[in-house]
Short mmCIF file of C-alpha atoms and ligand atoms in Angstrom, two decimals:
data_model
loop_
_atom_site.label_atom_id
_atom_site.label_comp_id
_atom_site.label_asym_id
_atom_site.label_seq_id
_atom_site.Cartn_x
_atom_site.Cartn_y
_atom_site.Cartn_z
CA MET A 207 167.38 16.20 -29.08
CA THR A 208 170.37 17.89 -30.96
CA ILE A 209 172.33 16.02 -33.47
CA SER A 210 176.08 15.98 -32.90
CA ARG A 211 177.36 13.16 -35.32
CA VAL A 212 176.38 13.18 -38.97
CA ALA A 213 177.30 10.68 -41.78
CA ILE A 214 177.23 11.93 -45.40
CA ILE A 215 176.87 9.17 -47.91
CA GLY A 216 177.77 10.42 -51.45
CA LEU A 217 180.42 13.32 -51.57
CA GLY A 218 179.42 15.25 -54.68
CA LEU A 219 178.04 18.75 -54.93
CA ILE A 220 175.45 18.34 -52.16
CA GLY A 221 177.06 16.02 -49.82
CA GLY A 222 180.33 17.97 -50.07
CA SER A 223 178.42 21.31 -49.53
CA ILE A 224 176.67 19.75 -46.38
CA GLY A 225 180.28 18.69 -45.03
CA LEU A 226 181.85 22.07 -45.76
CA ALA A 227 178.64 23.88 -44.36
CA VAL A 228 178.82 21.85 -40.98
CA ARG A 229 182.51 22.55 -40.68
CA GLU A 230 181.88 26.38 -40.98
CA MET A 231 178.47 26.78 -39.36
CA LEU A 232 178.01 23.85 -36.94
CA PRO A 233 181.53 23.30 -35.49
CA GLY A 234 180.06 21.19 -32.64
CA VAL A 235 178.88 18.60 -35.08
CA ALA A 236 181.28 15.88 -36.19
CA THR A 237 181.05 14.47 -39.89
CA THR A 238 181.99 11.23 -41.37
CA GLY A 239 181.76 10.69 -45.09
CA TRP A 240 181.72 7.80 -47.58
CA ASP A 241 181.22 7.62 -51.34
CA ALA A 242 181.15 4.39 -53.45
CA ASP A 243 183.85 5.98 -55.88
CA ALA A 244 187.27 5.56 -54.41
CA ALA A 245 188.60 8.58 -56.50
CA VAL A 246 185.79 10.66 -54.94
CA ARG A 247 186.80 9.56 -51.52
CA ARG A 248 190.44 10.62 -52.14
CA ARG A 249 189.43 14.10 -53.47
CA ALA A 250 186.95 14.42 -50.61
CA ALA A 251 189.74 13.86 -48.14
CA GLU A 252 191.96 16.43 -49.76
CA ARG A 253 189.12 19.00 -49.55
CA GLY A 254 188.02 18.01 -46.11
CA LEU A 255 184.47 17.50 -47.11
CA ALA A 256 183.93 15.49 -43.87
CA GLY A 257 185.89 15.32 -40.64
CA THR A 258 186.64 11.61 -41.37
CA ILE A 259 186.51 9.98 -44.79
CA CYS A 260 185.74 6.34 -44.33
CA GLU A 261 186.69 3.43 -46.40
CA THR A 262 183.38 1.58 -45.87
CA ALA A 263 179.81 2.74 -45.61
CA GLY A 264 179.46 0.84 -42.40
CA ASP A 265 182.38 2.86 -40.67
CA ALA A 266 180.71 6.08 -41.71
CA VAL A 267 177.29 5.32 -40.30
CA ARG A 268 177.92 3.18 -37.17
CA GLU A 269 178.11 5.97 -34.66
CA ALA A 270 176.02 8.62 -36.50
CA GLU A 271 172.78 10.06 -35.03
CA LEU A 272 171.83 11.31 -38.40
CA VAL A 273 172.69 9.70 -41.82
CA ILE A 274 172.13 11.85 -45.08
CA LEU A 275 172.05 10.07 -48.39
CA CYS A 276 173.44 12.52 -51.04
CA VAL A 277 173.44 10.09 -54.06
CA PRO A 278 171.43 10.36 -57.36
CA VAL A 279 167.74 9.25 -56.59
CA GLY A 280 168.21 6.05 -58.74
CA ALA A 281 171.04 5.00 -56.39
CA MET A 282 169.34 5.73 -53.08
CA ASN A 283 168.21 2.22 -52.59
CA ALA A 284 171.73 0.86 -53.23
CA ALA A 285 173.14 3.40 -50.73
CA ALA A 286 170.44 2.35 -48.11
CA GLU A 287 171.47 -1.32 -48.75
CA ALA A 288 175.20 -0.44 -48.30
CA ILE A 289 174.58 0.99 -44.77
CA ALA A 290 171.80 -1.32 -43.68
CA ALA A 291 173.77 -3.95 -41.77
CA ASP A 292 175.56 -1.32 -39.64
CA LEU A 293 173.02 1.20 -38.90
CA VAL A 294 171.95 1.32 -35.19
CA PRO A 295 168.17 1.06 -34.89
CA GLY A 296 166.56 4.33 -34.35
CA THR A 297 169.18 6.32 -36.31
CA ILE A 298 167.65 9.18 -38.41
CA VAL A 299 168.11 8.58 -42.07
CA SER A 300 167.46 11.43 -44.45
CA ASP A 301 168.37 12.29 -48.09
CA VAL A 302 168.54 15.19 -50.44
CA GLY A 303 166.97 13.76 -53.49
CA SER A 304 165.15 16.01 -55.95
CA SER A 305 162.04 13.82 -55.85
CA LYS A 306 160.53 12.55 -52.74
CA ARG A 307 157.58 10.15 -52.97
CA ARG A 308 159.41 7.06 -54.46
CA VAL A 309 162.72 7.80 -52.59
CA GLY A 310 160.86 7.88 -49.31
CA GLU A 311 159.11 4.69 -50.00
CA ALA A 312 162.22 2.86 -50.98
CA LEU A 313 164.16 4.02 -47.84
CA ALA A 314 161.47 3.02 -45.56
CA LYS A 315 161.24 -0.42 -47.13
CA THR A 316 165.08 -1.11 -47.09
CA LEU A 317 165.67 0.49 -43.62
CA PRO A 318 162.78 -0.69 -41.50
CA GLY A 319 164.65 0.06 -38.19
CA ALA A 320 165.61 3.49 -39.05
CA VAL A 321 163.68 6.77 -38.59
CA VAL A 322 163.40 7.79 -42.24
CA ILE A 323 162.69 11.46 -42.89
CA PRO A 324 163.19 12.39 -46.53
CA ALA A 325 164.28 16.05 -47.41
CA HIS A 326 165.14 18.10 -50.47
CA PRO A 327 167.46 21.26 -50.07
CA VAL A 328 166.07 23.39 -53.13
CA ALA A 329 169.56 24.73 -53.88
CA GLY A 330 172.07 23.54 -56.40
CA THR A 331 174.04 24.37 -59.43
CA GLU A 332 174.79 22.76 -62.79
CA ASN A 333 178.05 21.49 -61.48
CA SER A 334 178.75 18.17 -59.78
CA GLY A 335 181.40 15.96 -58.15
CA PRO A 336 183.62 16.58 -55.10
CA ASP A 337 185.01 19.79 -56.34
CA ALA A 338 181.75 21.44 -56.91
CA GLY A 339 180.58 21.87 -53.18
CA PHE A 340 180.75 25.14 -51.25
CA PRO A 341 179.62 25.89 -47.66
CA GLU A 342 177.24 28.78 -48.56
CA LEU A 343 175.10 26.72 -50.83
CA PHE A 344 172.06 26.29 -48.57
CA ARG A 345 172.02 29.87 -46.97
CA HIS A 346 168.65 31.61 -47.48
CA ARG A 347 167.42 28.62 -49.43
CA TRP A 348 164.35 26.42 -48.77
CA CYS A 349 164.83 22.86 -47.53
CA ILE A 350 161.50 20.88 -47.95
CA VAL A 351 161.21 18.08 -45.44
CA THR A 352 158.53 15.38 -46.27
CA PRO A 353 158.07 13.13 -43.09
CA ASP A 354 155.31 10.62 -43.05
CA HIS A 355 152.88 10.02 -40.18
CA THR A 356 155.38 7.55 -38.37
CA ALA A 357 158.06 10.19 -37.96
CA PRO A 358 158.64 11.07 -34.38
CA PRO A 359 158.13 14.97 -33.87
CA ALA A 360 161.44 15.23 -32.02
CA ALA A 361 163.43 13.71 -34.86
CA VAL A 362 161.67 16.10 -37.41
CA GLU A 363 162.51 18.90 -35.22
CA ALA A 364 166.19 17.80 -34.90
CA LEU A 365 166.51 17.54 -38.72
CA THR A 366 164.80 20.96 -39.04
CA GLN A 367 167.35 22.39 -36.57
CA PHE A 368 170.22 20.81 -38.45
CA TRP A 369 169.11 22.35 -41.88
CA GLU A 370 168.46 25.71 -40.14
CA GLY A 371 171.97 25.43 -38.74
CA LEU A 372 173.28 25.35 -42.36
CA GLY A 373 171.29 28.54 -43.15
CA ALA A 374 168.24 27.08 -44.77
CA THR A 375 164.58 27.76 -44.11
CA VAL A 376 162.57 24.45 -43.65
CA GLU A 377 159.17 23.83 -44.93
CA ILE A 378 157.22 20.57 -44.15
CA MET A 379 155.32 19.16 -47.13
CA ASP A 380 153.49 16.03 -48.27
CA PRO A 381 155.92 14.05 -50.58
CA ALA A 382 153.31 13.86 -53.51
CA HIS A 383 152.72 17.51 -53.31
CA HIS A 384 156.55 18.23 -53.21
CA ASP A 385 156.80 16.19 -56.38
CA LEU A 386 154.12 18.17 -58.22
CA VAL A 387 155.35 21.49 -57.24
CA LEU A 388 159.04 20.61 -58.09
CA ALA A 389 157.89 19.19 -61.46
CA VAL A 390 156.59 22.82 -62.15
CA THR A 391 159.41 24.74 -60.69
CA SER A 392 162.52 22.65 -61.44
CA HIS A 393 161.97 19.35 -63.28
CA ILE A 394 160.03 20.75 -66.38
CA PRO A 395 162.23 23.88 -66.78
CA HIS A 396 165.18 21.40 -66.97
CA LEU A 397 163.43 19.37 -69.56
CA ILE A 398 162.73 22.44 -71.54
CA ALA A 399 166.46 23.43 -71.32
CA TYR A 400 167.65 20.06 -72.49
CA THR A 401 165.29 20.07 -75.32
CA ILE A 402 165.99 23.48 -76.70
CA VAL A 403 169.69 23.11 -76.53
CA GLY A 404 169.46 19.67 -78.19
CA THR A 405 167.11 21.02 -80.90
CA ALA A 406 169.55 23.92 -81.61
CA SER A 407 172.46 21.70 -81.95
CA ASP A 408 170.50 19.32 -84.33
CA LEU A 409 169.36 21.95 -86.85
CA GLU A 410 170.70 21.51 -90.27
CA ASP A 411 170.68 25.02 -91.62
CA VAL A 412 172.11 26.65 -88.57
CA THR A 413 175.65 25.52 -87.73
CA ARG A 414 176.87 24.72 -84.08
CA GLY A 415 179.32 27.49 -84.52
CA GLU A 416 176.56 30.09 -85.21
CA VAL A 417 174.65 28.75 -82.29
CA ILE A 418 177.55 29.43 -80.04
CA LYS A 419 178.57 32.64 -81.75
CA TYR A 420 175.14 34.43 -81.53
CA SER A 421 173.86 32.84 -78.30
CA ALA A 422 172.39 35.84 -76.48
CA GLY A 423 171.04 36.03 -72.92
CA GLY A 424 168.10 33.65 -73.11
CA PHE A 425 169.86 30.78 -74.95
CA ARG A 426 172.93 31.08 -72.86
CA ASP A 427 170.84 30.66 -69.56
CA PHE A 428 169.32 27.54 -71.17
CA THR A 429 172.82 26.13 -71.86
CA ARG A 430 173.79 26.56 -68.25
CA ILE A 431 170.80 24.53 -67.15
CA ALA A 432 171.28 21.85 -69.95
CA ALA A 433 174.87 21.32 -68.64
CA SER A 434 173.47 19.80 -65.39
CA ASN A 435 174.40 16.25 -64.29
CA PRO A 436 173.05 13.72 -66.78
CA THR A 437 172.90 10.90 -64.27
CA MET A 438 171.04 12.98 -61.58
CA TRP A 439 168.49 14.38 -64.11
CA ARG A 440 167.86 10.99 -65.91
CA ASP A 441 166.98 9.56 -62.34
CA VAL A 442 164.77 12.58 -61.39
CA PHE A 443 162.59 12.06 -64.54
CA LEU A 444 162.31 8.34 -64.02
CA SER A 445 161.61 8.77 -60.35
CA ASN A 446 159.03 11.66 -60.61
CA ARG A 447 157.50 10.17 -63.70
CA ASP A 448 153.84 10.73 -62.83
CA ALA A 449 154.06 14.39 -61.71
CA VAL A 450 156.36 15.28 -64.63
CA LEU A 451 154.08 13.68 -67.22
CA GLU A 452 151.02 15.41 -65.58
CA VAL A 453 152.72 18.84 -65.92
CA LEU A 454 154.25 18.11 -69.22
CA GLY A 455 150.77 17.19 -70.63
CA ARG A 456 149.56 20.78 -69.70
CA PHE A 457 152.69 22.47 -70.99
CA THR A 458 152.48 20.68 -74.54
CA GLU A 459 148.70 21.69 -74.72
CA ASP A 460 149.72 25.41 -74.03
CA LEU A 461 152.52 25.13 -76.44
CA SER A 462 150.22 23.84 -79.16
CA LEU A 463 147.89 26.62 -78.65
CA LEU A 464 150.80 29.19 -79.16
CA GLN A 465 151.91 27.06 -82.26
CA ARG A 466 148.43 27.44 -83.66
CA ALA A 467 148.24 31.13 -82.84
CA ILE A 468 151.55 31.74 -84.78
CA ARG A 469 150.37 29.75 -87.71
CA ASP A 470 146.97 31.51 -87.76
CA GLY A 471 148.60 34.98 -87.37
CA ASP A 472 146.65 35.42 -84.17
CA GLY A 473 148.63 38.11 -82.58
CA GLU A 474 145.91 38.75 -79.94
CA THR A 475 146.42 35.39 -78.36
CA LEU A 476 150.15 35.79 -78.23
CA PHE A 477 149.94 39.41 -76.92
CA ASP A 478 147.37 38.37 -74.21
CA LEU A 479 149.73 35.49 -72.86
CA PHE A 480 152.80 37.62 -72.89
CA GLU A 481 150.97 40.53 -71.11
CA ARG A 482 149.66 38.05 -68.47
CA THR A 483 153.01 36.44 -67.72
CA ARG A 484 154.78 39.93 -67.61
CA ALA A 485 152.14 41.00 -65.01
CA ILE A 486 152.97 37.80 -63.01
CA ARG A 487 156.72 38.79 -63.02
CA ARG A 488 155.97 42.19 -62.06
CA SER A 489 153.77 41.34 -59.16
CA ILE A 490 156.45 38.84 -57.91
CA ILE A 491 158.98 41.80 -57.98
CA GLU A 492 156.51 44.19 -56.21
CA GLU A 493 155.94 41.61 -53.35
CA GLY A 494 159.72 41.66 -52.92
CA GLN A 495 160.02 38.07 -53.88
CA ASP A 496 162.34 38.32 -56.88
CA ASP A 497 164.23 35.41 -55.78
CA ALA A 498 163.79 31.78 -54.66
CA ARG A 499 165.41 32.55 -51.32
CA PRO A 500 162.89 32.43 -48.57
CA ASP A 501 163.97 35.73 -46.83
CA PHE A 502 165.23 37.54 -49.89
CA GLY A 503 165.06 41.30 -49.30
CA ARG A 504 165.47 41.08 -45.59
CA THR A 505 167.90 43.34 -44.20
CA ASP A 506 168.06 42.36 -40.52
CA HIS A 507 170.84 39.74 -41.16
N1 NAD B 1711 172.75 19.20 -58.22
C1 NAD B 1711 171.72 19.89 -57.72
O1 NAD B 1711 171.40 20.98 -58.16
C2 NAD B 1711 170.86 19.26 -56.67
C3 NAD B 1711 170.05 20.11 -55.83
C4 NAD B 1711 169.36 19.62 -54.74
C5 NAD B 1711 169.26 18.10 -54.57
N2 NAD B 1711 170.02 17.34 -55.38
C6 NAD B 1711 169.91 15.91 -55.25
O2 NAD B 1711 171.06 15.57 -54.56
C7 NAD B 1711 171.60 14.26 -54.80
C8 NAD B 1711 173.07 14.34 -55.10
O3 NAD B 1711 173.24 15.27 -56.28
P1 NAD B 1711 174.71 15.95 -56.50
O4 NAD B 1711 174.42 16.93 -57.41
O5 NAD B 1711 175.39 16.10 -55.25
O6 NAD B 1711 175.26 14.68 -57.38
P2 NAD B 1711 176.96 14.46 -57.55
O7 NAD B 1711 177.04 13.73 -58.86
O8 NAD B 1711 177.63 15.80 -57.45
O9 NAD B 1711 177.26 13.44 -56.30
C9 NAD B 1711 176.71 12.25 -56.09
C10 NAD B 1711 177.76 11.27 -55.49
O10 NAD B 1711 177.11 10.03 -55.17
C11 NAD B 1711 177.97 9.04 -55.33
N3 NAD B 1711 177.36 7.75 -55.43
C12 NAD B 1711 176.56 7.36 -56.40
N4 NAD B 1711 175.97 6.19 -56.11
C13 NAD B 1711 176.31 5.87 -54.83
C14 NAD B 1711 176.10 4.76 -53.83
N5 NAD B 1711 175.24 3.84 -54.26
N6 NAD B 1711 176.75 4.95 -52.71
C15 NAD B 1711 177.50 5.87 -52.39
N7 NAD B 1711 177.82 6.96 -53.25
C16 NAD B 1711 177.30 6.97 -54.43
C17 NAD B 1711 178.92 9.47 -56.59
O11 NAD B 1711 180.09 8.76 -56.63
C18 NAD B 1711 178.90 11.07 -56.43
O12 NAD B 1711 180.12 11.43 -55.88
C19 NAD B 1711 170.66 13.80 -55.96
O13 NAD B 1711 169.70 13.01 -55.38
C20 NAD B 1711 169.99 15.03 -56.46
O14 NAD B 1711 168.59 14.86 -56.97
C21 NAD B 1711 170.81 17.90 -56.44
O1 PRE B 1712 170.27 26.34 -59.85
C1 PRE B 1712 170.33 25.35 -60.46
O2 PRE B 1712 171.39 25.26 -61.33
C2 PRE B 1712 169.43 24.29 -60.27
O3 PRE B 1712 169.23 23.60 -61.12
C3 PRE B 1712 169.05 24.05 -58.83
C4 PRE B 1712 167.83 23.15 -58.75
C5 PRE B 1712 166.67 23.87 -59.28
O4 PRE B 1712 165.94 23.37 -60.25
O5 PRE B 1712 166.29 24.91 -58.80
C6 PRE B 1712 168.05 21.92 -59.32
C7 PRE B 1712 167.54 20.69 -58.73
C8 PRE B 1712 167.33 20.61 -57.36
O6 PRE B 1712 166.68 19.66 -56.86
C9 PRE B 1712 167.20 21.85 -56.68
C10 PRE B 1712 167.54 23.07 -57.22
#
């Protein structure tokens, strides 16, 4: 089974990047696109984010073999409802949401006639909207696919081939495990960035001008992450609540231990931790994995 017609619902950073990547890397695949926002649809047409930009969700999905929902996780159900009446039974419906368990459950419930196979390309930027997408976004990145036991293997394979065609490497994972792993590697780091940038701007004795003027590497990196799409991230934290709270509990315990060590003048505890984390970073570099890209360091392509 090879996919030749794909509908993209939601034409922002991820949906737009899929459309552009298909045009560049899978020229035999036709794309249709729809976004709930008319201004986004107009801009998507100007940029050619899909071969045909449709005026209704139904027009976009009616002839598709694969529909990919590229909307914030809190809008997945609304997007599913918008396509439900026009979806041909047996169509593969996937998504790109940053959390997987709740999204998968919602899609399966709203679209009982579809073959629902949730997915998450672990690739993005702090930018959003129809001008943010670019075709190379998924190249040498992971795409985690989280099918349940009802998903036909041929459909999972077709979706895998589609993502591989866009340059990604696919990993199959249980949705709850995905949510725990991504809470550690993506969601909590974003929460920390939002917090530190907010704290810095709220300090009474350090002016906002000073924060901007003296922001060195570390803080600057946090401000990039903290500039990420507020709607998307609000939805991620609400949707992946359980895993985020679990990891956050561990993180705050560890932070309290450091707070105590600083108050007590306990340099040994601080030094031991910093030495351990530096060793972790160094062993990652030695293993040649100094990047989230699955085949980083390979020279044969
Ligand atoms: N930004 C990232 O770094 C990143 C990375 C991987 C996955 N994701 C996931 O991808 C999804 C999309 O994120 P994005 O960064 O492309 O966001 P975006 O804001 O750039 O685009 C989302 C688009 O969805 C549209 N939309 C909202 N509700 C809709 C609805 N009910 N029906 C149709 N269109 C609707 C919006 O108008 C917008 O154009 C999210 O679920 C996010 O968690 C994001
Ligand atoms: O590189 C960035 O700016 C990102 O935030 C991308 C990032 C990540 O945390 O790695 C953000 C959310 C996604 O679901 C996947 C990727």
